[in-house]
Amino acid sequence: MADLIATNAMPGNSNWREAIEPLTEQERTEIEHLASHYPRPQAATIEALKVVQANDGWVSDGKLKAIADQLDMSPDEVDSVATFYNKIYRKPVGKRVVTICDSVSCWIMGYDELRQKLCDHLGIPLGGTTTDGEITLLPTPCLGACDRAPTAMIGEKLEGPITADELIAQVEKARGGQS
Amino acid sequence: MSADINRPLSSRIKADGSVTNLAEYEADNGYQGLKKALGMGPSGVMDLVKDANLKGRGGAGFSAGLKWSFMPSPEANPGPRYLICNADEMEPGTFKDRWLMEGDPHQLVEGLAIAAFAAQAQTAYIFLRADYDLCAERLEVAIKEACEAGLLGEDIQGSGYSLDMYLHTSAGRYICGEETALINSLEGKRAVPRAKPPFPQVSGLFGRPTAVNNVETLCNLPHILQHGVEWFAGLGIGEDNGTKLYGVSGRVKNPACWELPIGTTVREIIEEHAGGMQDGVKLRGFLPGGGSTDFLTTEHLDLAMDFGTIAKAGSRMGTGTMILLDDQTCPVGMVLNLIEFFAQESCGFCTPCRNGLPFIRQILRDMEAGRGKIEDLDRLKELCGYIWIGNTHCALAPGAAEPLQSALKYFREDFEAHIEGQCCPFGDSPAEAGHSHTHAQETA
Ligand SMILES: Cc1cc2nc3c(=O)[nH]c(=O)nc-3n(C[C@H](O)[C@H](O)[C@H](O)COP(=O)(O)O)c2cc1C
Ligand code: SF4
Ligand code: FES
């Protein structure tokens, strides 16, 4: 879906001219720990990308190369995995990612109004980031909380059932709060 | 707290949303099933679960005991073996496994340990979908508590059996739920399905014998071990055994998930448990078990929700979580919403699915926007055939065809009204509106 392209597409150049951006000591240790769960360290690729993303908010070319180094893979291999998954961001996102469920039960229960009002309020389309760099808005498939439709997530916090006005209020609260 | 023997899977789940911890779990017969299993030996457990006829709750309804029995013996194929819990739960309209994991994570840990023991696996993984942060937190704690209590890890309870259990959190793609795609994902690869055969039981994770079981399937095991086959058979109403988690979403008074005897009727689930439709709306149809099942209609309300009965009616029980279509919701829009999902989540491996789904999506978007043509109806039917079983590499595409083909059958007049009126009779075309923004796409 085009809305996801904004955050999942590779950064401008993909010929790996960027220098390696070293992982932090903590990132290295965490990835090493995760890799120990599998007979082959490459199995930890997705989790390694998530470790970096948890710190940086997204995965830069430089960090991706560092992961490739640590797991003994080529950067292209790691990127082929990174670009496959919806929740790995290959471009910078806002301080908080807000996702709105666009799947069937939420659609029946009022997704369109949520999306429209929130987009209007923030002045961005789905896939966009507010100019202050605080909020990125993305659609998400069914959040597995259809009994609470319509649903949204602000960071890791699930909300639902929620009205457009309540969602706007929650997003504004998150915007004001510390990350 | 005392176990409700008629609601074994959910009796420990607290209404206030807090978690059942190890002490509470153990005080309520927790880990007794595992201890019993360790005393019975792997083949004893496998036979018991086969006799219980526990059918897989992930959607296909395949016998759990039988599945493990297809793994070659460790003597015939020495080396590592794996048991994987499928906790991806990304089927639209499905919200049952989350409930089990958030409320009673030890039940899953115990069930997975029993399955791993029966399959003689030394390593077990829980493959958890990306957005289930609370489940992840609680499962991590449960695994740690179980390790510290000697219920996982080296030489469990002095039995000589050792099991390592790990939580793996995904990064969001529906196809990861397909078991062979899941295995690729767990190996750190793109989640594309593998050809079968070889089946995972023979050559699965890292090329080794592997069984994949759904969360709800596994959660049944501690209880079957403790209370036996006859008890389990007595729980069901019709031809299937045990209980089932049923859910209802859509415009009902009380959308939720309940544990009920398997074989409870659709009517009882919707009218009694979900409280019936909201005031002023009427039921028109329902997807019985998630977004990839065929519509049934109000004619089918008295059917038993079990695997065989729903299949005979032309649909699938799937995950058992129903999505209701009411008289104020556009059936074409609903199908379009589902097709948008499947087209986005297609892994792109095979052409009928990769090309067919966007083709269908475009026809439906046009129809919703008032540009439908009468030939489109035949074209849609034809396309459902192209993406049907046998033409595609996995079941995602046929699953996408199910709501569409059945909507064409049961709600044909709605499709025709879109075409004749050159607009959506239900008003604003929401699906189209949802995508008008994408042209003005700004990068983040
Ligand atoms: C596209 C697709 C998605 C699936 N998603 C899930 C899922 O999220 N959870 C699940 O348990 N099974 C899912 N399945 C079914 C699995 O492939 C597999 O049959 C199941 O995990 C087996 O467990 P069970 O025998 O305990 O039901 C999916 C299948 C397909 C084709
Ligand atoms: S049917 Fe779709 S999801 Fe399945 S392998 Fe083919 S392209 Fe991938
Ligand atoms: S459809 Fe939105 S949470 Fe399931």
XYZ file of C-alpha atoms and ligand atoms in Angstrom:
666
model
C 0.000 0.000 0.000
C 1.343 3.374 -0.960
C 0.983 4.599 2.619
C 3.615 2.171 3.762
C 6.009 3.107 0.999
C 6.929 6.276 2.798
C 8.580 4.396 5.635
C 9.458 1.029 4.172
C 11.224 2.004 0.971
C 14.981 2.053 0.936
C 16.681 5.367 1.459
C 17.677 7.309 -1.662
C 20.741 5.372 -2.682
C 21.076 1.696 -2.303
C 24.613 1.140 -3.490
C 25.916 1.050 0.034
C 28.261 4.003 -0.239
C 27.337 4.987 3.300
C 30.021 4.172 5.831
C 29.234 1.667 8.560
C 27.597 3.344 11.506
C 28.880 1.303 14.432
C 26.339 -0.348 16.698
C 26.403 0.703 20.325
C 27.921 -1.710 22.800
C 24.449 -2.425 24.144
C 23.053 -3.108 20.681
C 25.888 -5.511 19.924
C 25.332 -7.382 23.160
C 21.579 -7.569 22.658
C 21.958 -8.866 19.112
C 24.557 -11.388 20.237
C 22.162 -12.591 22.922
C 19.296 -12.950 20.424
C 21.548 -14.724 17.933
C 22.366 -17.297 20.630
C 18.747 -18.487 20.432
C 19.366 -20.030 17.015
C 21.846 -22.472 15.503
C 22.683 -19.831 12.863
C 23.166 -16.189 13.839
C 21.480 -15.009 10.602
C 18.182 -16.133 12.096
C 18.350 -13.085 14.364
C 18.268 -10.642 11.425
C 14.725 -9.389 12.016
C 15.263 -9.089 15.739
C 18.563 -7.267 15.169
C 16.801 -4.738 12.948
C 14.243 -4.265 15.699
C 16.965 -3.706 18.314
C 18.383 -0.845 16.259
C 14.947 0.528 15.482
C 14.000 0.531 19.159
C 16.885 2.937 19.784
C 16.960 5.040 16.623
C 13.320 4.876 15.543
C 14.403 3.570 12.126
C 17.208 1.626 10.452
C 19.776 3.664 8.537
C 22.017 2.277 5.794
C 24.989 2.611 8.101
C 23.383 0.648 10.939
C 22.100 -1.931 8.483
C 25.667 -2.477 7.294
C 26.813 -2.893 10.864
C 24.143 -5.553 11.442
C 25.253 -7.311 8.271
C 28.801 -7.282 9.595
C 27.874 -8.694 12.953
C 25.695 -11.479 11.508
C 28.122 -12.284 8.718
C 25.776 -11.357 5.882
C 25.882 -8.966 2.947
C 24.071 -5.627 3.352
C 21.762 -6.582 0.464
C 20.739 -9.749 2.224
C 19.863 -7.838 5.362
C 18.026 -5.193 3.356
C 15.996 -7.807 1.479
C 14.722 -8.894 4.863
C 14.271 -5.348 6.181
C 12.153 -4.231 3.239
C 9.904 -7.293 3.451
C 8.428 -6.504 6.845
C 5.855 -3.753 7.437
C 7.231 -2.710 10.784
C 10.865 -2.131 9.859
C 11.297 1.520 8.930
C 14.043 2.361 6.458
C 13.427 6.083 6.656
C 13.294 8.324 9.706
C 9.931 8.474 11.419
C 8.502 10.874 13.971
C 9.171 10.492 17.677
C 5.961 8.526 17.938
C 4.364 6.281 15.379
C 0.585 6.262 15.437
C -1.054 3.389 13.603
C -4.740 3.123 12.726
C -6.229 -0.271 11.977
C -7.696 -0.256 8.471
C -8.939 -3.868 8.428
C -12.449 -5.130 8.096
C -13.993 -4.900 11.586
C -12.528 -1.457 12.201
C -13.638 -0.366 8.734
C -17.197 -1.418 9.625
C -16.997 0.383 12.964
C -15.698 3.722 11.752
C -12.106 3.623 10.490
C -12.781 6.137 7.733
C -13.856 8.830 10.105
C -10.890 8.203 12.407
C -8.468 8.433 9.522
C -10.034 11.459 7.943
C -10.270 13.504 11.117
C -6.811 12.597 12.343
C -5.215 13.326 8.965
C -7.004 16.664 8.821
C -6.011 17.495 12.373
C -2.348 16.648 11.871
C -2.238 18.044 8.346
C -0.579 14.920 6.960
C -1.683 11.972 4.836
C -1.225 8.375 5.974
C 2.490 7.694 5.740
C 3.292 11.300 6.628
C 5.187 12.871 9.519
C 4.188 16.130 11.175
C 6.495 19.071 10.410
C 7.618 19.203 14.042
C 8.878 15.635 13.628
C 6.709 14.366 16.470
C 4.160 12.056 14.857
C 4.222 9.613 11.958
C 0.851 8.242 10.943
C 0.572 4.789 9.396
C -2.213 2.349 8.590
C -1.922 -1.152 10.047
C -3.693 -4.416 9.313
C -6.028 -5.864 11.953
C -4.533 -5.377 15.415
C -6.224 -8.464 16.818
C -8.553 -6.378 18.944
C -11.603 -6.371 16.689
C -13.952 -6.561 19.660
C -12.663 -3.088 20.476
C -13.038 -1.686 16.950
C -12.214 0.889 15.789
C -8.672 0.637 17.106
C -5.410 2.542 16.915
C -2.012 2.298 18.552
C -0.032 5.199 19.903
C 3.458 3.817 20.170
C 2.936 0.517 21.990
C -0.357 1.508 23.560
C -3.536 0.050 22.090
C -6.654 2.210 22.086
C -10.170 1.065 21.275
C -12.964 1.542 20.831
C -12.003 5.122 20.256
C -13.740 8.086 18.640
C -11.937 10.492 16.349
C -12.007 13.231 18.992
C -10.633 10.929 21.677
C -7.889 9.753 19.343
C -6.903 13.314 18.518
C -6.771 14.086 22.234
C -4.600 11.019 22.926
C -2.248 11.861 20.079
C -1.902 15.412 21.337
C -1.139 14.094 24.810
C 1.565 11.828 23.380
C 2.944 14.759 21.427
C 3.329 16.744 24.611
C 4.750 13.893 26.673
C 8.372 12.861 26.750
C 9.505 10.026 24.484
C -9.685 -18.995 41.956
C -10.821 -22.443 40.962
C -10.679 -24.061 37.569
C -13.953 -24.086 35.689
C -13.721 -27.497 34.147
C -16.179 -26.571 31.395
C -14.139 -23.558 30.367
C -10.638 -24.944 30.828
C -8.778 -22.515 28.558
C -10.174 -19.273 29.867
C -11.084 -19.958 33.500
C -7.861 -18.408 34.773
C -8.154 -15.288 32.638
C -9.047 -12.421 34.926
C -11.668 -9.875 34.014
C -9.526 -6.953 35.168
C -6.910 -7.658 32.505
C -4.132 -8.538 34.926
C -1.971 -11.583 34.293
C -2.122 -14.953 36.034
C 1.359 -15.404 37.453
C 3.240 -18.612 38.148
C 2.143 -18.917 41.790
C -1.509 -18.481 40.849
C -1.151 -20.831 37.914
C 0.462 -23.539 40.008
C -2.113 -23.137 42.770
C -4.759 -23.952 40.148
C -3.247 -27.254 38.934
C -0.751 -25.459 36.717
C 2.055 -27.596 35.220
C 0.357 -30.797 36.452
C -0.295 -31.721 32.819
C 3.375 -31.369 31.956
C 4.424 -33.422 34.975
C 1.987 -36.140 33.970
C 3.233 -36.026 30.370
C 6.843 -36.469 31.465
C 5.809 -39.668 33.234
C 3.953 -41.040 30.197
C 6.727 -40.795 27.642
C 6.475 -39.067 24.243
C 4.525 -41.784 22.464
C 2.061 -42.031 25.338
C 1.333 -38.299 25.061
C 1.065 -38.479 21.284
C -1.432 -41.350 21.466
C -3.505 -39.600 24.106
C -3.765 -36.411 22.053
C -4.574 -38.427 18.931
C -7.348 -40.232 20.808
C -8.661 -36.901 22.079
C -9.004 -35.882 18.418
C -7.804 -32.364 19.168
C -8.175 -30.540 15.863
C -5.854 -27.626 15.115
C -7.377 -24.281 16.089
C -5.248 -22.256 13.656
C -7.807 -22.635 10.902
C -7.301 -25.909 9.084
C -8.521 -28.260 11.810
C -5.858 -30.913 11.382
C -5.381 -33.447 14.211
C -2.562 -32.262 16.489
C -1.456 -35.728 17.578
C -1.396 -36.967 14.015
C 0.711 -34.002 12.944
C 3.466 -34.856 15.409
C 3.326 -38.524 14.398
C 4.467 -37.563 10.878
C 7.845 -36.516 12.245
C 10.476 -39.201 11.656
C 11.689 -40.778 14.894
C 14.909 -39.435 16.433
C 16.423 -42.851 15.755
C 15.600 -42.628 12.058
C 16.696 -39.008 11.809
C 19.027 -38.055 14.660
C 19.688 -34.386 15.402
C 17.757 -31.276 16.445
C 13.955 -31.152 16.275
C 11.713 -28.157 16.732
C 8.273 -27.280 17.981
C 6.950 -23.869 16.945
C 3.948 -22.092 18.384
C 2.190 -20.053 15.710
C 1.190 -16.853 17.516
C 1.160 -14.629 14.442
C -2.609 -13.992 14.551
C -2.899 -11.509 11.693
C -6.070 -12.842 10.076
C -8.452 -9.861 9.900
C -11.226 -10.174 12.445
C -9.310 -12.599 14.668
C -8.559 -11.809 18.278
C -8.572 -15.037 20.240
C -4.910 -15.964 20.754
C -4.102 -12.522 22.133
C -6.671 -13.109 24.887
C -5.081 -16.428 25.869
C -1.530 -15.080 25.880
C -2.247 -11.852 27.732
C -4.408 -13.477 30.378
C -2.722 -16.802 31.035
C 0.738 -17.027 29.454
C 1.826 -20.024 31.543
C -0.944 -22.116 30.005
C 0.707 -21.627 26.612
C 4.200 -22.256 27.991
C 2.989 -25.507 29.549
C 1.083 -26.563 26.412
C 4.078 -25.841 24.220
C 6.358 -27.812 26.551
C 3.979 -30.800 26.404
C 3.870 -30.640 22.590
C 7.654 -30.323 22.388
C 8.020 -33.349 24.667
C 5.611 -35.417 22.534
C 7.527 -34.399 19.407
C 10.842 -35.023 21.200
C 12.005 -31.524 20.341
C 14.741 -29.882 22.388
C 13.959 -26.355 21.258
C 10.645 -24.536 21.072
C 9.901 -21.088 19.660
C 6.892 -18.871 20.103
C 6.505 -16.866 16.900
C 4.607 -13.783 18.038
C 3.188 -11.067 15.801
C 4.760 -7.629 15.953
C 2.077 -5.560 17.619
C 1.382 -7.824 20.594
C 3.642 -5.934 22.985
C 1.776 -6.892 26.141
C 1.798 -10.577 25.140
C 5.542 -10.344 24.517
C 6.179 -8.839 27.911
C 4.075 -11.416 29.741
C 5.384 -14.408 27.788
C 8.998 -13.370 28.473
C 8.224 -13.272 32.179
C 6.380 -16.612 32.052
C 9.248 -18.356 30.249
C 11.724 -16.932 32.757
C 9.585 -17.959 35.739
C 9.165 -21.459 34.330
C 12.930 -21.786 33.783
C 13.697 -20.639 37.308
C 11.164 -23.110 38.693
C 12.793 -25.988 36.822
C 9.777 -26.427 34.533
C 11.846 -25.620 31.443
C 15.544 -25.990 30.731
C 17.864 -28.842 31.665
C 16.486 -32.155 32.909
C 12.945 -30.958 33.669
C 11.707 -32.337 37.014
C 14.405 -35.006 36.923
C 12.866 -36.590 33.825
C 15.998 -36.438 31.723
C 14.108 -34.289 29.191
C 15.562 -30.850 28.418
C 13.808 -28.038 26.578
C 14.872 -24.514 25.647
C 12.009 -22.143 24.881
C 12.415 -18.771 23.150
C 10.112 -15.951 22.212
C 10.584 -14.579 18.694
C 8.762 -11.367 17.848
C 7.941 -10.705 14.211
C 7.968 -7.461 12.269
C 4.554 -7.608 10.667
C 3.480 -9.533 7.551
C 0.327 -11.644 7.405
C 2.048 -14.322 5.349
C 4.252 -15.144 8.362
C 1.240 -17.051 9.718
C 1.474 -19.610 6.915
C 3.559 -22.292 8.530
C 6.312 -22.659 5.934
C 6.613 -18.884 5.493
C 6.800 -18.695 9.281
C 9.712 -21.112 9.218
C 11.554 -18.968 6.664
C 10.863 -15.910 8.779
C 12.172 -17.645 11.892
C 15.362 -18.378 9.971
C 15.684 -14.617 9.474
C 14.612 -14.637 5.831
C 11.851 -13.064 3.780
C 8.648 -14.842 4.704
C 7.802 -16.650 1.487
C 6.079 -20.026 1.729
C 7.993 -23.183 0.869
C 6.792 -25.897 -1.469
C 5.248 -28.938 0.215
C 6.379 -31.700 0.222
C 8.678 -31.951 1.977
C 6.378 -31.108 4.876
C 7.870 -29.288 7.865
C 7.524 -32.432 9.967
C 10.222 -33.959 7.771
C 12.240 -30.899 6.761
C 11.267 -27.697 8.512
C 13.233 -25.177 10.558
C 16.916 -25.291 9.560
C 16.024 -28.367 7.497
C 15.090 -30.351 10.587
C 11.856 -32.091 11.657
C 9.469 -29.402 12.869
C 5.862 -29.155 13.986
C 3.898 -25.897 13.980
C 0.855 -25.559 16.240
C -1.512 -22.703 16.938
C -1.698 -21.025 20.375
C -5.227 -22.230 21.150
C -4.394 -25.778 20.050
C -1.448 -25.879 22.458
C -3.440 -24.370 25.330
C -5.732 -27.424 25.239
C -2.903 -29.832 26.015
C -2.412 -29.297 29.768
C -6.120 -29.997 30.272
C -6.279 -33.068 28.041
C -3.298 -34.476 29.944
C -4.915 -33.785 33.296
C -8.513 -34.785 32.649
C -8.300 -37.286 29.815
C -9.961 -38.131 26.538
C -13.488 -38.813 27.760
C -13.691 -35.529 29.576
C -12.452 -33.715 26.481
C -14.952 -35.454 24.207
C -17.745 -34.566 26.627
C -17.026 -30.849 26.317
C -18.085 -30.616 22.672
C -21.706 -30.581 21.525
C -21.499 -32.082 18.042
C -18.930 -34.084 16.174
C -15.842 -32.204 17.421
C -14.289 -32.423 20.874
C -13.406 -29.786 23.425
C -14.263 -26.136 23.651
C -13.609 -23.382 21.118
C -12.849 -19.734 21.474
C -15.518 -17.941 19.479
C -15.471 -14.243 18.806
C -17.843 -11.768 17.233
C -17.005 -8.352 15.840
C -19.107 -5.892 13.903
C -22.289 -4.076 14.901
C -23.396 -6.226 17.835
C -24.177 -5.052 21.344
C -21.351 -6.947 22.994
C -18.454 -7.740 20.687
C -16.058 -10.093 22.520
C -14.467 -13.519 22.669
C -15.885 -16.456 24.674
C -14.907 -20.024 25.353
C -17.898 -22.254 24.550
C -18.505 -25.913 23.751
C -17.324 -26.566 20.218
C -20.442 -26.966 18.101
C -22.404 -24.131 19.703
C -24.766 -22.674 17.086
C -24.054 -19.460 15.255
C -27.357 -18.099 16.534
C -26.474 -18.698 20.176
C -23.092 -17.052 19.720
C -24.483 -13.955 18.030
C -27.766 -13.554 19.884
C -26.914 -14.695 23.400
C -23.243 -14.080 23.845
C -22.758 -11.073 21.585
C -26.102 -9.669 22.734
C -27.617 -9.486 19.262
C -27.354 -6.675 16.763
C -27.182 -3.060 17.834
C -30.497 -1.240 17.788
C -31.607 -0.285 14.328
C -29.310 -2.588 12.359
C -30.079 -5.975 10.875
C -27.776 -8.893 10.265
C -27.247 -9.780 6.602
C -24.369 -12.213 6.650
C -21.171 -13.221 8.372
C -17.683 -14.509 7.757
C -17.572 -17.440 10.204
C -13.880 -17.589 10.969
C -11.878 -14.573 9.905
C -11.386 -12.588 6.717
C -10.442 -15.535 4.527
C -13.651 -17.529 4.934
C -16.733 -17.582 2.681
C -19.777 -15.535 3.693
C -22.744 -17.337 5.153
C -26.135 -15.673 5.616
C -29.059 -15.534 8.023
C -30.178 -18.883 6.585
C -27.212 -20.454 8.309
C -27.784 -19.190 11.836
C -28.807 -22.538 13.243
C -25.694 -24.326 12.083
C -23.252 -25.679 14.627
C -19.916 -23.878 14.606
C -17.714 -26.905 14.102
C -15.300 -27.796 11.340
C -17.531 -30.246 9.449
C -20.847 -28.410 9.639
C -19.501 -25.077 8.456
C -17.555 -26.792 5.665
C -20.732 -28.538 4.478
C -22.442 -25.150 4.276
C -19.715 -23.991 1.873
C -17.456 -22.038 4.196
C -14.826 -22.765 6.845
C -14.866 -22.435 10.601
C -11.375 -20.979 10.246
C -10.367 -19.252 13.442
C -13.926 -19.251 14.852
C -14.003 -15.470 15.127
C -16.930 -14.125 13.096
C -17.188 -10.801 11.346
C -20.759 -9.644 10.844
C -22.153 -7.821 7.837
C -25.136 -5.661 8.722
C -27.717 -3.956 6.518
C -26.017 -0.567 6.748
C -22.620 -1.789 5.625
C -21.849 -2.125 1.938
C -20.971 -5.728 1.036
C -18.905 -4.554 -1.937
C -17.003 -2.147 0.295
C -16.445 -4.894 2.841
C -15.047 -7.255 0.227
C -12.897 -4.445 -1.170
C -11.508 -3.792 2.301
C -10.531 -7.459 2.578
C -9.007 -7.545 -0.898
C -6.975 -4.402 -0.082
C -5.554 -6.345 2.851
C -4.747 -9.510 0.934
C -3.239 -7.589 -1.987
C -1.003 -5.646 0.376
C 0.020 -8.735 2.312
C 0.643 -11.023 -0.684
C 4.267 -12.095 -0.486
C 4.650 -11.684 -4.259
C 6.108 -15.131 -4.822
C 3.610 -16.345 -7.417
C 1.985 -14.448 -10.258
C -1.726 -15.332 -9.903
C -1.724 -13.855 -6.406
C 0.718 -11.013 -7.011
C -1.092 -9.811 -10.149
C -4.571 -11.174 -9.584
C -5.248 -9.450 -6.286
C -4.394 -5.910 -7.474
C -6.507 -6.601 -10.570
C -9.488 -7.567 -8.413
C -8.817 -4.597 -6.158
C -8.921 -2.185 -9.093
C -12.227 -3.571 -10.366
C -13.767 -3.234 -6.914
C -12.354 0.252 -6.341
C -13.842 1.328 -9.663
C -17.168 -0.238 -8.777
C -17.270 1.554 -5.432
C -16.412 4.808 -7.197
C -19.311 4.411 -9.625
C -17.343 3.142 -12.594
C -18.486 -0.489 -12.509
C -19.447 -2.407 -15.638
C -21.748 -5.394 -15.816
C -18.946 -7.506 -17.383
C -16.982 -6.956 -14.180
C -19.105 -9.547 -12.416
C -17.993 -12.324 -14.756
C -14.459 -11.023 -14.678
C -14.384 -11.148 -10.863
C -15.679 -14.708 -10.886
C -13.074 -15.677 -13.438
C -10.323 -14.062 -11.380
C -11.442 -15.986 -8.290
C -10.777 -19.116 -10.344
C -7.308 -17.950 -11.340
C -6.265 -17.443 -7.731
C -7.897 -20.666 -6.508
C -6.270 -23.706 -4.926
C -3.876 -25.401 -7.314
C -2.970 -22.203 -9.153
C -1.103 -20.520 -6.345
C 1.865 -21.403 -4.194
C 0.033 -21.081 -0.867
C -3.442 -20.661 0.611
C -3.330 -16.854 0.948
C -4.795 -16.206 -2.491
C -7.579 -18.813 -2.294
C -8.371 -17.363 1.136
C -8.723 -13.944 -0.475
C -11.101 -15.398 -3.055
C -13.432 -16.860 -0.433
C -15.236 -13.713 0.776
C -15.406 -12.379 -2.794
C -16.805 -15.486 -4.471
C -19.431 -15.922 -1.759
C -20.372 -12.226 -1.804
C -20.947 -12.535 -5.557
C -23.291 -15.426 -4.802
C -25.210 -14.012 -1.838
C -25.072 -10.268 -2.426
C -25.153 -10.086 -6.214
C -27.921 -7.503 -6.132
C -25.599 -5.146 -4.248
C -22.919 -5.465 -6.907
C -25.542 -4.852 -9.595
C -26.889 -1.802 -7.771
C -23.393 -0.289 -7.767
C -23.145 -0.831 -11.504
C -26.635 0.278 -12.417
C -26.574 3.356 -10.195
C -22.921 4.146 -11.022
C -22.332 4.836 -7.342
C -22.195 3.080 -3.995
C -25.786 2.900 -2.706
C -24.440 3.071 0.838
C -23.207 6.589 0.271
C -19.731 8.023 0.264
C -17.244 5.608 -1.169
C -15.020 5.161 1.849
C -12.537 2.759 0.354
C -11.788 5.133 -2.485
C -11.453 8.035 -0.071
C -8.959 6.028 1.910
C -6.682 5.924 -1.052
C -7.088 9.367 -2.501
C -4.450 10.605 -0.101
C -1.805 8.318 -1.438
C -1.340 10.369 -4.597
C -0.170 13.315 -2.559
C 2.271 11.084 -0.757
C 4.971 12.924 1.112
C 7.911 10.939 2.327
C 8.305 10.795 6.058
C -1.901 -16.931 4.777
C -2.020 -17.796 5.991
C -1.957 -17.234 7.257
C -2.047 -18.014 8.401
N -1.983 -17.415 9.623
C -2.039 -18.180 10.742
C -1.923 -17.586 12.036
O -1.773 -16.378 12.180
N -1.982 -18.394 13.124
C -2.133 -19.750 13.004
O -2.149 -20.448 14.007
N -2.243 -20.340 11.800
C -2.193 -19.593 10.669
N -2.261 -20.207 9.442
C -2.357 -21.677 9.399
C -0.964 -22.297 9.539
O -0.384 -22.427 8.257
C -1.004 -23.660 10.190
O -1.939 -24.441 9.523
C -1.346 -23.632 11.645
O -0.481 -22.808 12.363
C -1.264 -25.012 12.210
O -1.625 -25.014 13.578
P -2.804 -25.921 14.103
O -2.666 -27.275 13.440
O -2.603 -25.966 15.553
O -4.081 -25.256 13.704
C -2.201 -19.418 8.275
C -2.271 -19.985 7.005
C -2.191 -19.189 5.888
C -2.267 -19.844 4.533
S -0.354 -17.232 -3.012
Fe 0.311 -15.106 -2.624
S 1.126 -15.171 -0.549
Fe 1.029 -17.310 -1.254
S 3.044 -17.706 -2.180
Fe 1.736 -16.945 -3.843
S 2.172 -14.721 -3.848
Fe 2.870 -15.482 -1.884
S -10.015 -5.231 12.274
Fe -9.153 -3.654 13.479
S -8.419 -4.712 15.200
Fe -9.172 -6.313 13.939
